[in-house]
Amino acid sequence: MVRKWKTVKEDTDLLIEIAYKTKYSNIKCPPKEEVWSNIKNNLNIKQKRVVRIKSLTAAAFFLIFATFFFLSEPTSVGAFANKIIKNIINITEDTFSILKKVNIEDGLDVTSNDFDDPRLAETQSIVNFDLTVPKYMPKGYVLESIKVLNNNKDQEVVSLSYANEKGGSEKDLIQIEQQSNPDGASISLNVLRENNSDIKKINTDTMEYVLIFYENGFCKFMWDTDNISYAIFGKINEDEMIKIAESMR
């Protein structure tokens, strides 16, 4: 009886062995090229996840940095902007980023200026902030046009375009833009860096300015007074920009 049971067990083991061999002999291994391709794809996915995590981490640090300044004690808008610019430029390769916080301790009253040009008087009548104009302009420049964006009374924009005709159809333009900002507003300005473009902070006895130079000779000159942001655009030198800015009344 024992011998018979041993024979049955050996036959059963043999059947199981044959069944396993048959099963696994039918499994085809993928080509090595396919295996290597799958490995590379998995590595790429992991690397992208790491890069994304690093990008999110950098963005989080930037947000904390900006929040720290925005929640710090109120300073003048110009001083705040210049403080931020100095730090942001050091970590931005392709963009000039300017962050500003508007703080107004007391309300600003709109006063009526006397303008010789009726176009300026009309413009003042439809905006809710004191319009200012330059008392100095380089020789030959005259006020050509005025554009107003006042759909939002808390953030209005007036653009003054001055033209200098060179005898013919060619004109040199200087544009002066002034924008009102509501109290407590956080303003972000991103300027793409072009080839050989540069940014410079200028301090005078009365004001702090930011000047952006472009390779084609075009310049953008910016500053803030109270809740008004000013910008001058044109192909004129730094000294002329400062003269125009300091003559704004």
C-alpha atoms as an extended CHARMM CRD file, in Angstrom:
* protein
*
       249  EXT
         1         1  MET       CA              0.0000000000        0.0000000000        0.0000000000  PROA      1               0.0000000000
         2         2  VAL       CA              2.8050000000        2.3550000000        0.9000000000  PROA      2               0.0000000000
         3         3  ARG       CA              4.6090000000        1.5560000000       -2.3260000000  PROA      3               0.0000000000
         4         4  LYS       CA              1.4750000000        2.2310000000       -4.3240000000  PROA      4               0.0000000000
         5         5  TRP       CA              0.9500000000        5.6470000000       -2.6230000000  PROA      5               0.0000000000
         6         6  LYS       CA              4.5900000000        6.5770000000       -3.3400000000  PROA      6               0.0000000000
         7         7  THR       CA              4.0810000000        5.7740000000       -7.0160000000  PROA      7               0.0000000000
         8         8  VAL       CA              0.9340000000        7.9670000000       -7.1650000000  PROA      8               0.0000000000
         9         9  LYS       CA              2.7760000000       10.8860000000       -5.4380000000  PROA      9               0.0000000000
        10        10  GLU       CA              5.6800000000       10.6790000000       -7.9050000000  PROA      10              0.0000000000
        11        11  ASP       CA              3.2610000000       10.6860000000      -10.8300000000  PROA      11              0.0000000000
        12        12  THR       CA              1.4470000000       13.7500000000       -9.3740000000  PROA      12              0.0000000000
        13        13  ASP       CA              4.7120000000       15.6410000000       -8.8840000000  PROA      13              0.0000000000
        14        14  LEU       CA              5.6890000000       14.8420000000      -12.4700000000  PROA      14              0.0000000000
        15        15  LEU       CA              2.3670000000       16.1810000000      -13.7670000000  PROA      15              0.0000000000
        16        16  ILE       CA              2.7900000000       19.4250000000      -11.7790000000  PROA      16              0.0000000000
        17        17  GLU       CA              6.3520000000       19.8510000000      -13.0960000000  PROA      17              0.0000000000
        18        18  ILE       CA              5.1930000000       19.3090000000      -16.6960000000  PROA      18              0.0000000000
        19        19  ALA       CA              2.3340000000       21.8120000000      -16.2150000000  PROA      19              0.0000000000
        20        20  TYR       CA              4.6880000000       24.5500000000      -14.8800000000  PROA      20              0.0000000000
        21        21  LYS       CA              7.2230000000       23.9750000000      -17.6710000000  PROA      21              0.0000000000
        22        22  THR       CA              4.4590000000       24.2150000000      -20.2730000000  PROA      22              0.0000000000
        23        23  LYS       CA              3.1040000000       27.4480000000      -18.7200000000  PROA      23              0.0000000000
        24        24  TYR       CA              6.3970000000       29.3500000000      -18.4400000000  PROA      24              0.0000000000
        25        25  SER       CA              7.8260000000       28.0820000000      -21.7400000000  PROA      25              0.0000000000
        26        26  ASN       CA              4.9410000000       29.9100000000      -23.4680000000  PROA      26              0.0000000000
        27        27  ILE       CA              5.8070000000       33.2630000000      -21.8210000000  PROA      27              0.0000000000
        28        28  LYS       CA              7.7450000000       35.4670000000      -24.2530000000  PROA      28              0.0000000000
        29        29  CYS       CA             10.3060000000       37.9010000000      -22.8560000000  PROA      29              0.0000000000
        30        30  PRO       CA             10.1510000000       41.3720000000      -24.4090000000  PROA      30              0.0000000000
        31        31  PRO       CA             13.0800000000       42.4770000000      -26.5740000000  PROA      31              0.0000000000
        32        32  LYS       CA             15.9000000000       44.1800000000      -24.7130000000  PROA      32              0.0000000000
        33        33  GLU       CA             15.2900000000       47.4040000000      -26.7160000000  PROA      33              0.0000000000
        34        34  GLU       CA             11.7310000000       47.5420000000      -25.3950000000  PROA      34              0.0000000000
        35        35  VAL       CA             12.9000000000       46.8840000000      -21.8250000000  PROA      35              0.0000000000
        36        36  TRP       CA             15.5180000000       49.6740000000      -22.0420000000  PROA      36              0.0000000000
        37        37  SER       CA             12.9680000000       52.0740000000      -23.5450000000  PROA      37              0.0000000000
        38        38  ASN       CA             10.5810000000       51.4470000000      -20.6480000000  PROA      38              0.0000000000
        39        39  ILE       CA             13.3690000000       52.0470000000      -18.1350000000  PROA      39              0.0000000000
        40        40  LYS       CA             14.2900000000       55.3880000000      -19.7670000000  PROA      40              0.0000000000
        41        41  ASN       CA             10.6580000000       56.4910000000      -19.8440000000  PROA      41              0.0000000000
        42        42  ASN       CA             10.2920000000       55.7520000000      -16.1480000000  PROA      42              0.0000000000
        43        43  LEU       CA             13.4850000000       57.6940000000      -15.3860000000  PROA      43              0.0000000000
        44        44  ASN       CA             12.2540000000       60.6940000000      -17.4050000000  PROA      44              0.0000000000
        45        45  ILE       CA              8.9550000000       60.6970000000      -15.5310000000  PROA      45              0.0000000000
        46        46  LYS       CA             10.7830000000       60.6680000000      -12.1940000000  PROA      46              0.0000000000
        47        47  GLN       CA             13.1220000000       63.4930000000      -13.3020000000  PROA      47              0.0000000000
        48        48  LYS       CA             10.1540000000       65.6280000000      -14.4080000000  PROA      48              0.0000000000
        49        49  ARG       CA              8.5680000000       65.1090000000      -11.0200000000  PROA      49              0.0000000000
        50        50  VAL       CA             11.7800000000       66.2590000000       -9.3180000000  PROA      50              0.0000000000
        51        51  VAL       CA             12.0060000000       69.3810000000      -11.5540000000  PROA      51              0.0000000000
        52        52  ARG       CA              8.3580000000       70.1960000000      -10.9030000000  PROA      52              0.0000000000
        53        53  ILE       CA              8.8810000000       69.8560000000       -7.1570000000  PROA      53              0.0000000000
        54        54  LYS       CA             11.9310000000       72.1700000000       -7.3540000000  PROA      54              0.0000000000
        55        55  SER       CA              9.9440000000       74.7360000000       -9.3870000000  PROA      55              0.0000000000
        56        56  LEU       CA              7.0970000000       74.6660000000       -6.8850000000  PROA      56              0.0000000000
        57        57  THR       CA              9.6030000000       75.0870000000       -4.0600000000  PROA      57              0.0000000000
        58        58  ALA       CA             11.1840000000       78.1370000000       -5.7560000000  PROA      58              0.0000000000
        59        59  ALA       CA              7.7500000000       79.6400000000       -6.3660000000  PROA      59              0.0000000000
        60        60  ALA       CA              6.8590000000       79.0990000000       -2.7170000000  PROA      60              0.0000000000
        61        61  PHE       CA             10.0290000000       80.8900000000       -1.5650000000  PROA      61              0.0000000000
        62        62  PHE       CA              9.2580000000       83.7890000000       -3.9420000000  PROA      62              0.0000000000
        63        63  LEU       CA              5.7040000000       84.0320000000       -2.5700000000  PROA      63              0.0000000000
        64        64  ILE       CA              6.9820000000       84.0660000000        1.0130000000  PROA      64              0.0000000000
        65        65  PHE       CA              9.5650000000       86.7250000000        0.0670000000  PROA      65              0.0000000000
        66        66  ALA       CA              6.9520000000       88.9830000000       -1.5660000000  PROA      66              0.0000000000
        67        67  THR       CA              4.4820000000       88.4780000000        1.2830000000  PROA      67              0.0000000000
        68        68  PHE       CA              7.1290000000       89.4980000000        3.8060000000  PROA      68              0.0000000000
        69        69  PHE       CA              7.6380000000       92.8410000000        2.0810000000  PROA      69              0.0000000000
        70        70  PHE       CA              3.9270000000       93.4370000000        1.4820000000  PROA      70              0.0000000000
        71        71  LEU       CA              3.1510000000       92.8900000000        5.1690000000  PROA      71              0.0000000000
        72        72  SER       CA              6.0760000000       94.9260000000        6.4410000000  PROA      72              0.0000000000
        73        73  GLU       CA              5.6710000000       98.4630000000        7.7290000000  PROA      73              0.0000000000
        74        74  PRO       CA              4.3370000000      100.9200000000        5.1100000000  PROA      74              0.0000000000
        75        75  THR       CA              6.9430000000      102.8490000000        3.1640000000  PROA      75              0.0000000000
        76        76  SER       CA              6.7100000000      105.1980000000        0.2210000000  PROA      76              0.0000000000
        77        77  VAL       CA              5.6780000000      103.4500000000       -2.9800000000  PROA      77              0.0000000000
        78        78  GLY       CA              8.8550000000      104.4590000000       -4.7860000000  PROA      78              0.0000000000
        79        79  ALA       CA             11.1340000000      103.2590000000       -1.9990000000  PROA      79              0.0000000000
        80        80  PHE       CA              9.2930000000       99.9480000000       -1.7790000000  PROA      80              0.0000000000
        81        81  ALA       CA              9.5000000000       99.3760000000       -5.5190000000  PROA      81              0.0000000000
        82        82  ASN       CA             13.2110000000      100.0900000000       -5.6180000000  PROA      82              0.0000000000
        83        83  LYS       CA             13.8780000000       97.7970000000       -2.6580000000  PROA      83              0.0000000000
        84        84  ILE       CA             12.0760000000       94.9360000000       -4.3900000000  PROA      84              0.0000000000
        85        85  ILE       CA             13.7250000000       95.5850000000       -7.7620000000  PROA      85              0.0000000000
        86        86  LYS       CA             17.2030000000       95.2260000000       -6.3240000000  PROA      86              0.0000000000
        87        87  ASN       CA             16.3980000000       91.7730000000       -4.9370000000  PROA      87              0.0000000000
        88        88  ILE       CA             14.2940000000       90.4480000000       -7.7960000000  PROA      88              0.0000000000
        89        89  ILE       CA             16.8280000000       91.3010000000      -10.5030000000  PROA      89              0.0000000000
        90        90  ASN       CA             19.4200000000       89.1320000000       -8.8050000000  PROA      90              0.0000000000
        91        91  ILE       CA             17.2690000000       86.0120000000       -9.2290000000  PROA      91              0.0000000000
        92        92  THR       CA             15.5830000000       86.7230000000      -12.5870000000  PROA      92              0.0000000000
        93        93  GLU       CA             17.5080000000       86.1330000000      -15.8170000000  PROA      93              0.0000000000
        94        94  ASP       CA             14.8890000000       86.8890000000      -18.4870000000  PROA      94              0.0000000000
        95        95  THR       CA             12.5150000000       89.3060000000      -16.7710000000  PROA      95              0.0000000000
        96        96  PHE       CA             12.6680000000       92.5150000000      -14.7470000000  PROA      96              0.0000000000
        97        97  SER       CA             10.0390000000       92.0590000000      -12.0240000000  PROA      97              0.0000000000
        98        98  ILE       CA              8.8300000000       95.0580000000      -10.0220000000  PROA      98              0.0000000000
        99        99  LEU       CA              6.4970000000       94.6340000000       -7.0600000000  PROA      99              0.0000000000
       100       100  LYS       CA              4.8970000000       97.6460000000       -5.4000000000  PROA      100             0.0000000000
       101       101  LYS       CA              2.5510000000       98.1610000000       -2.4860000000  PROA      101             0.0000000000
       102       102  VAL       CA              0.3840000000      101.3020000000       -2.3660000000  PROA      102             0.0000000000
       103       103  ASN       CA             -0.0250000000      102.8370000000        1.0920000000  PROA      103             0.0000000000
       104       104  ILE       CA             -1.8900000000      106.1040000000        1.6210000000  PROA      104             0.0000000000
       105       105  GLU       CA             -2.2130000000      107.3290000000        5.1950000000  PROA      105             0.0000000000
       106       106  ASP       CA             -4.6260000000      110.1490000000        4.3720000000  PROA      106             0.0000000000
       107       107  GLY       CA             -7.0580000000      110.6280000000        1.5280000000  PROA      107             0.0000000000
       108       108  LEU       CA             -5.8100000000      112.6280000000       -1.4380000000  PROA      108             0.0000000000
       109       109  ASP       CA             -7.8140000000      115.6570000000       -2.5480000000  PROA      109             0.0000000000
       110       110  VAL       CA             -8.0920000000      116.4610000000       -6.2330000000  PROA      110             0.0000000000
       111       111  THR       CA             -7.1560000000      120.0690000000       -6.9340000000  PROA      111             0.0000000000
       112       112  SER       CA             -8.0120000000      121.9320000000      -10.0900000000  PROA      112             0.0000000000
       113       113  ASN       CA             -4.9770000000      122.8660000000      -12.1950000000  PROA      113             0.0000000000
       114       114  ASP       CA             -5.1060000000      125.6590000000      -14.7270000000  PROA      114             0.0000000000
       115       115  PHE       CA             -4.1250000000      124.3720000000      -18.1690000000  PROA      115             0.0000000000
       116       116  ASP       CA             -3.4840000000      126.5160000000      -21.2200000000  PROA      116             0.0000000000
       117       117  ASP       CA             -4.4220000000      123.6270000000      -23.4930000000  PROA      117             0.0000000000
       118       118  PRO       CA             -8.2080000000      122.9470000000      -23.4480000000  PROA      118             0.0000000000
       119       119  ARG       CA             -7.5160000000      119.2540000000      -24.1370000000  PROA      119             0.0000000000
       120       120  LEU       CA             -5.7590000000      118.9830000000      -20.7770000000  PROA      120             0.0000000000
       121       121  ALA       CA             -8.5780000000      120.8090000000      -18.9810000000  PROA      121             0.0000000000
       122       122  GLU       CA            -11.1230000000      118.4370000000      -20.5150000000  PROA      122             0.0000000000
       123       123  THR       CA             -9.0310000000      115.4220000000      -19.5040000000  PROA      123             0.0000000000
       124       124  GLN       CA             -8.7980000000      116.6670000000      -15.9080000000  PROA      124             0.0000000000
       125       125  SER       CA            -12.5870000000      116.9650000000      -15.7690000000  PROA      125             0.0000000000
       126       126  ILE       CA            -13.0990000000      113.2440000000      -16.4660000000  PROA      126             0.0000000000
       127       127  VAL       CA            -10.4730000000      111.6790000000      -14.1740000000  PROA      127             0.0000000000
       128       128  ASN       CA            -10.4290000000      111.4230000000      -10.3840000000  PROA      128             0.0000000000
       129       129  PHE       CA             -6.8040000000      112.3380000000       -9.6890000000  PROA      129             0.0000000000
       130       130  ASP       CA             -4.6010000000      115.3920000000      -10.1800000000  PROA      130             0.0000000000
       131       131  LEU       CA             -3.3720000000      115.4250000000      -13.7630000000  PROA      131             0.0000000000
       132       132  THR       CA              0.1930000000      116.7240000000      -14.0760000000  PROA      132             0.0000000000
       133       133  VAL       CA              2.0520000000      117.8650000000      -17.1750000000  PROA      133             0.0000000000
       134       134  PRO       CA              5.7350000000      118.5600000000      -17.8610000000  PROA      134             0.0000000000
       135       135  LYS       CA              6.8860000000      122.1650000000      -17.7310000000  PROA      135             0.0000000000
       136       136  TYR       CA             10.0140000000      121.1040000000      -19.5890000000  PROA      136             0.0000000000
       137       137  MET       CA             10.2210000000      119.2130000000      -22.8700000000  PROA      137             0.0000000000
       138       138  PRO       CA             13.1900000000      118.8500000000      -25.2450000000  PROA      138             0.0000000000
       139       139  LYS       CA             13.2080000000      121.4090000000      -28.0320000000  PROA      139             0.0000000000
       140       140  GLY       CA             10.6560000000      120.8380000000      -30.7720000000  PROA      140             0.0000000000
       141       141  TYR       CA              8.3090000000      118.5110000000      -28.8630000000  PROA      141             0.0000000000
       142       142  VAL       CA              4.6300000000      119.4810000000      -28.6420000000  PROA      142             0.0000000000
       143       143  LEU       CA              1.5700000000      117.7290000000      -27.2270000000  PROA      143             0.0000000000
       144       144  GLU       CA              0.0470000000      115.7160000000      -30.0590000000  PROA      144             0.0000000000
       145       145  SER       CA             -2.6180000000      113.5250000000      -28.4440000000  PROA      145             0.0000000000
       146       146  ILE       CA             -4.1500000000      112.3670000000      -25.1550000000  PROA      146             0.0000000000
       147       147  LYS       CA             -5.5680000000      108.9380000000      -24.3480000000  PROA      147             0.0000000000
       148       148  VAL       CA             -7.6710000000      108.1870000000      -21.2750000000  PROA      148             0.0000000000
       149       149  LEU       CA             -8.6570000000      104.8560000000      -19.7190000000  PROA      149             0.0000000000
       150       150  ASN       CA            -11.1500000000      105.5400000000      -16.9410000000  PROA      150             0.0000000000
       151       151  ASN       CA            -13.5370000000      102.5910000000      -16.8920000000  PROA      151             0.0000000000
       152       152  ASN       CA            -12.3600000000      101.9340000000      -13.3330000000  PROA      152             0.0000000000
       153       153  LYS       CA            -12.3460000000      105.1640000000      -11.3260000000  PROA      153             0.0000000000
       154       154  ASP       CA             -9.9560000000      103.6360000000       -8.7590000000  PROA      154             0.0000000000
       155       155  GLN       CA             -7.3140000000      102.8740000000      -11.3860000000  PROA      155             0.0000000000
       156       156  GLU       CA             -7.3240000000      105.3910000000      -14.2330000000  PROA      156             0.0000000000
       157       157  VAL       CA             -4.6340000000      105.9190000000      -16.8690000000  PROA      157             0.0000000000
       158       158  VAL       CA             -3.7990000000      109.0500000000      -18.8640000000  PROA      158             0.0000000000
       159       159  SER       CA             -1.2290000000      108.9470000000      -21.6860000000  PROA      159             0.0000000000
       160       160  LEU       CA              0.2200000000      112.1670000000      -23.1100000000  PROA      160             0.0000000000
       161       161  SER       CA              2.0130000000      111.8230000000      -26.4600000000  PROA      161             0.0000000000
       162       162  TYR       CA              4.5180000000      114.5110000000      -27.4700000000  PROA      162             0.0000000000
       163       163  ALA       CA              5.8030000000      114.5530000000      -31.0470000000  PROA      163             0.0000000000
       164       164  ASN       CA              8.8200000000      116.1530000000      -32.6790000000  PROA      164             0.0000000000
       165       165  GLU       CA              8.4680000000      116.4180000000      -36.4440000000  PROA      165             0.0000000000
       166       166  LYS       CA             11.7960000000      116.2060000000      -38.2590000000  PROA      166             0.0000000000
       167       167  GLY       CA             10.5970000000      117.7320000000      -41.4640000000  PROA      167             0.0000000000
       168       168  GLY       CA              8.5650000000      115.0860000000      -43.2220000000  PROA      168             0.0000000000
       169       169  SER       CA              6.5270000000      112.1260000000      -42.0790000000  PROA      169             0.0000000000
       170       170  GLU       CA              9.1270000000      110.8670000000      -39.5840000000  PROA      170             0.0000000000
       171       171  LYS       CA              8.3960000000      111.6880000000      -35.9420000000  PROA      171             0.0000000000
       172       172  ASP       CA             10.1160000000      111.1330000000      -32.6240000000  PROA      172             0.0000000000
       173       173  LEU       CA              7.6290000000      110.4810000000      -29.8390000000  PROA      173             0.0000000000
       174       174  ILE       CA              7.8300000000      110.8840000000      -26.0760000000  PROA      174             0.0000000000
       175       175  GLN       CA              4.9610000000      109.3580000000      -24.1600000000  PROA      175             0.0000000000
       176       176  ILE       CA              4.1630000000      110.2190000000      -20.5530000000  PROA      176             0.0000000000
       177       177  GLU       CA              1.8250000000      107.8870000000      -18.7090000000  PROA      177             0.0000000000
       178       178  GLN       CA              0.2830000000      108.4690000000      -15.2990000000  PROA      178             0.0000000000
       179       179  GLN       CA             -1.8400000000      105.9070000000      -13.4910000000  PROA      179             0.0000000000
       180       180  SER       CA             -3.7940000000      106.1990000000      -10.2520000000  PROA      180             0.0000000000
       181       181  ASN       CA             -3.7420000000      103.2210000000       -7.8940000000  PROA      181             0.0000000000
       182       182  PRO       CA             -6.2040000000      102.3800000000       -5.0960000000  PROA      182             0.0000000000
       183       183  ASP       CA             -4.9810000000      102.2750000000       -1.5200000000  PROA      183             0.0000000000
       184       184  GLY       CA             -3.7220000000       98.8400000000       -0.5190000000  PROA      184             0.0000000000
       185       185  ALA       CA             -3.1780000000       97.7150000000       -4.1120000000  PROA      185             0.0000000000
       186       186  SER       CA             -0.3530000000       95.2800000000       -4.8300000000  PROA      186             0.0000000000
       187       187  ILE       CA              1.1580000000       95.9880000000       -8.2370000000  PROA      187             0.0000000000
       188       188  SER       CA              3.3430000000       93.6110000000      -10.2230000000  PROA      188             0.0000000000
       189       189  LEU       CA              5.1830000000       94.7200000000      -13.3410000000  PROA      189             0.0000000000
       190       190  ASN       CA              7.1380000000       92.2270000000      -15.4580000000  PROA      190             0.0000000000
       191       191  VAL       CA              9.3700000000       93.5570000000      -18.2230000000  PROA      191             0.0000000000
       192       192  LEU       CA             10.9790000000       91.0530000000      -20.6000000000  PROA      192             0.0000000000
       193       193  ARG       CA             14.7220000000       91.4420000000      -20.8840000000  PROA      193             0.0000000000
       194       194  GLU       CA             15.9390000000       91.8560000000      -24.4420000000  PROA      194             0.0000000000
       195       195  ASN       CA             19.4910000000       91.5590000000      -25.7360000000  PROA      195             0.0000000000
       196       196  ASN       CA             21.7620000000       94.0670000000      -23.9980000000  PROA      196             0.0000000000
       197       197  SER       CA             18.8570000000       95.5730000000      -22.0420000000  PROA      197             0.0000000000
       198       198  ASP       CA             19.6010000000       96.8460000000      -18.5580000000  PROA      198             0.0000000000
       199       199  ILE       CA             17.8760000000       98.3480000000      -15.5300000000  PROA      199             0.0000000000
       200       200  LYS       CA             19.1380000000      101.1270000000      -13.3000000000  PROA      200             0.0000000000
       201       201  LYS       CA             18.0020000000      102.7930000000      -10.0870000000  PROA      201             0.0000000000
       202       202  ILE       CA             18.5160000000      106.5640000000       -9.9060000000  PROA      202             0.0000000000
       203       203  ASN       CA             18.3930000000      108.5730000000       -6.6830000000  PROA      203             0.0000000000
       204       204  THR       CA             18.0920000000      112.3510000000       -6.7140000000  PROA      204             0.0000000000
       205       205  ASP       CA             17.5640000000      114.7850000000       -3.8350000000  PROA      205             0.0000000000
       206       206  THR       CA             13.7900000000      114.5010000000       -4.1450000000  PROA      206             0.0000000000
       207       207  MET       CA             12.9250000000      111.2130000000       -5.8290000000  PROA      207             0.0000000000
       208       208  GLU       CA             13.8510000000      107.6210000000       -6.6410000000  PROA      208             0.0000000000
       209       209  TYR       CA             13.5450000000      106.5190000000      -10.2670000000  PROA      209             0.0000000000
       210       210  VAL       CA             13.8850000000      103.2900000000      -12.2160000000  PROA      210             0.0000000000
       211       211  LEU       CA             15.2900000000      103.4360000000      -15.7450000000  PROA      211             0.0000000000
       212       212  ILE       CA             15.1980000000      100.5450000000      -18.2240000000  PROA      212             0.0000000000
       213       213  PHE       CA             17.5130000000      100.7110000000      -21.2530000000  PROA      213             0.0000000000
       214       214  TYR       CA             16.8890000000       98.7620000000      -24.4560000000  PROA      214             0.0000000000
       215       215  GLU       CA             19.3750000000       97.9410000000      -27.2250000000  PROA      215             0.0000000000
       216       216  ASN       CA             17.5060000000      100.0230000000      -29.8220000000  PROA      216             0.0000000000
       217       217  GLY       CA             17.9760000000      103.1970000000      -27.7540000000  PROA      217             0.0000000000
       218       218  PHE       CA             14.4570000000      103.1180000000      -26.3590000000  PROA      218             0.0000000000
       219       219  CYS       CA             14.1290000000      103.8820000000      -22.6320000000  PROA      219             0.0000000000
       220       220  LYS       CA             11.4310000000      103.5120000000      -20.0040000000  PROA      220             0.0000000000
       221       221  PHE       CA             11.6580000000      105.8220000000      -16.9890000000  PROA      221             0.0000000000
       222       222  MET       CA              9.4440000000      105.1240000000      -13.9530000000  PROA      222             0.0000000000
       223       223  TRP       CA              8.6830000000      106.6340000000      -10.5520000000  PROA      223             0.0000000000
       224       224  ASP       CA              5.8480000000      106.9950000000       -8.0290000000  PROA      224             0.0000000000
       225       225  THR       CA              4.3810000000      109.9190000000       -6.1150000000  PROA      225             0.0000000000
       226       226  ASP       CA              1.7210000000      109.1540000000       -3.5090000000  PROA      226             0.0000000000
       227       227  ASN       CA             -0.6810000000      106.7690000000       -5.2670000000  PROA      227             0.0000000000
       228       228  ILE       CA              0.2470000000      107.8250000000       -8.8230000000  PROA      228             0.0000000000
       229       229  SER       CA              2.6420000000      105.7750000000      -10.9550000000  PROA      229             0.0000000000
       230       230  TYR       CA              4.4570000000      107.6560000000      -13.7180000000  PROA      230             0.0000000000
       231       231  ALA       CA              6.3290000000      106.3900000000      -16.7680000000  PROA      231             0.0000000000
       232       232  ILE       CA              8.1260000000      108.1470000000      -19.6270000000  PROA      232             0.0000000000
       233       233  PHE       CA              8.8190000000      106.2610000000      -22.8710000000  PROA      233             0.0000000000
       234       234  GLY       CA             11.0810000000      107.4480000000      -25.6710000000  PROA      234             0.0000000000
       235       235  LYS       CA             14.4950000000      107.5950000000      -27.2990000000  PROA      235             0.0000000000
       236       236  ILE       CA             15.9930000000      110.3110000000      -25.1120000000  PROA      236             0.0000000000
       237       237  ASN       CA             18.9000000000      110.2350000000      -22.6930000000  PROA      237             0.0000000000
       238       238  GLU       CA             18.8550000000      109.8640000000      -18.9290000000  PROA      238             0.0000000000
       239       239  ASP       CA             19.4010000000      113.5650000000      -18.1650000000  PROA      239             0.0000000000
       240       240  GLU       CA             16.4630000000      114.5910000000      -20.3380000000  PROA      240             0.0000000000
       241       241  MET       CA             14.2580000000      111.9750000000      -18.6740000000  PROA      241             0.0000000000
       242       242  ILE       CA             15.0930000000      113.3770000000      -15.2320000000  PROA      242             0.0000000000
       243       243  LYS       CA             14.4390000000      116.9610000000      -16.3700000000  PROA      243             0.0000000000
       244       244  ILE       CA             11.0150000000      116.0190000000      -17.6940000000  PROA      244             0.0000000000
       245       245  ALA       CA             10.1430000000      114.0480000000      -14.5520000000  PROA      245             0.0000000000
       246       246  GLU       CA             11.2020000000      116.8090000000      -12.1630000000  PROA      246             0.0000000000
       247       247  SER       CA              9.2010000000      119.3940000000      -14.1310000000  PROA      247             0.0000000000
       248       248  MET       CA              5.9050000000      117.5190000000      -13.7750000000  PROA      248             0.0000000000
       249       249  ARG       CA              3.3730000000      119.8550000000      -12.1270000000  PROA      249             0.0000000000
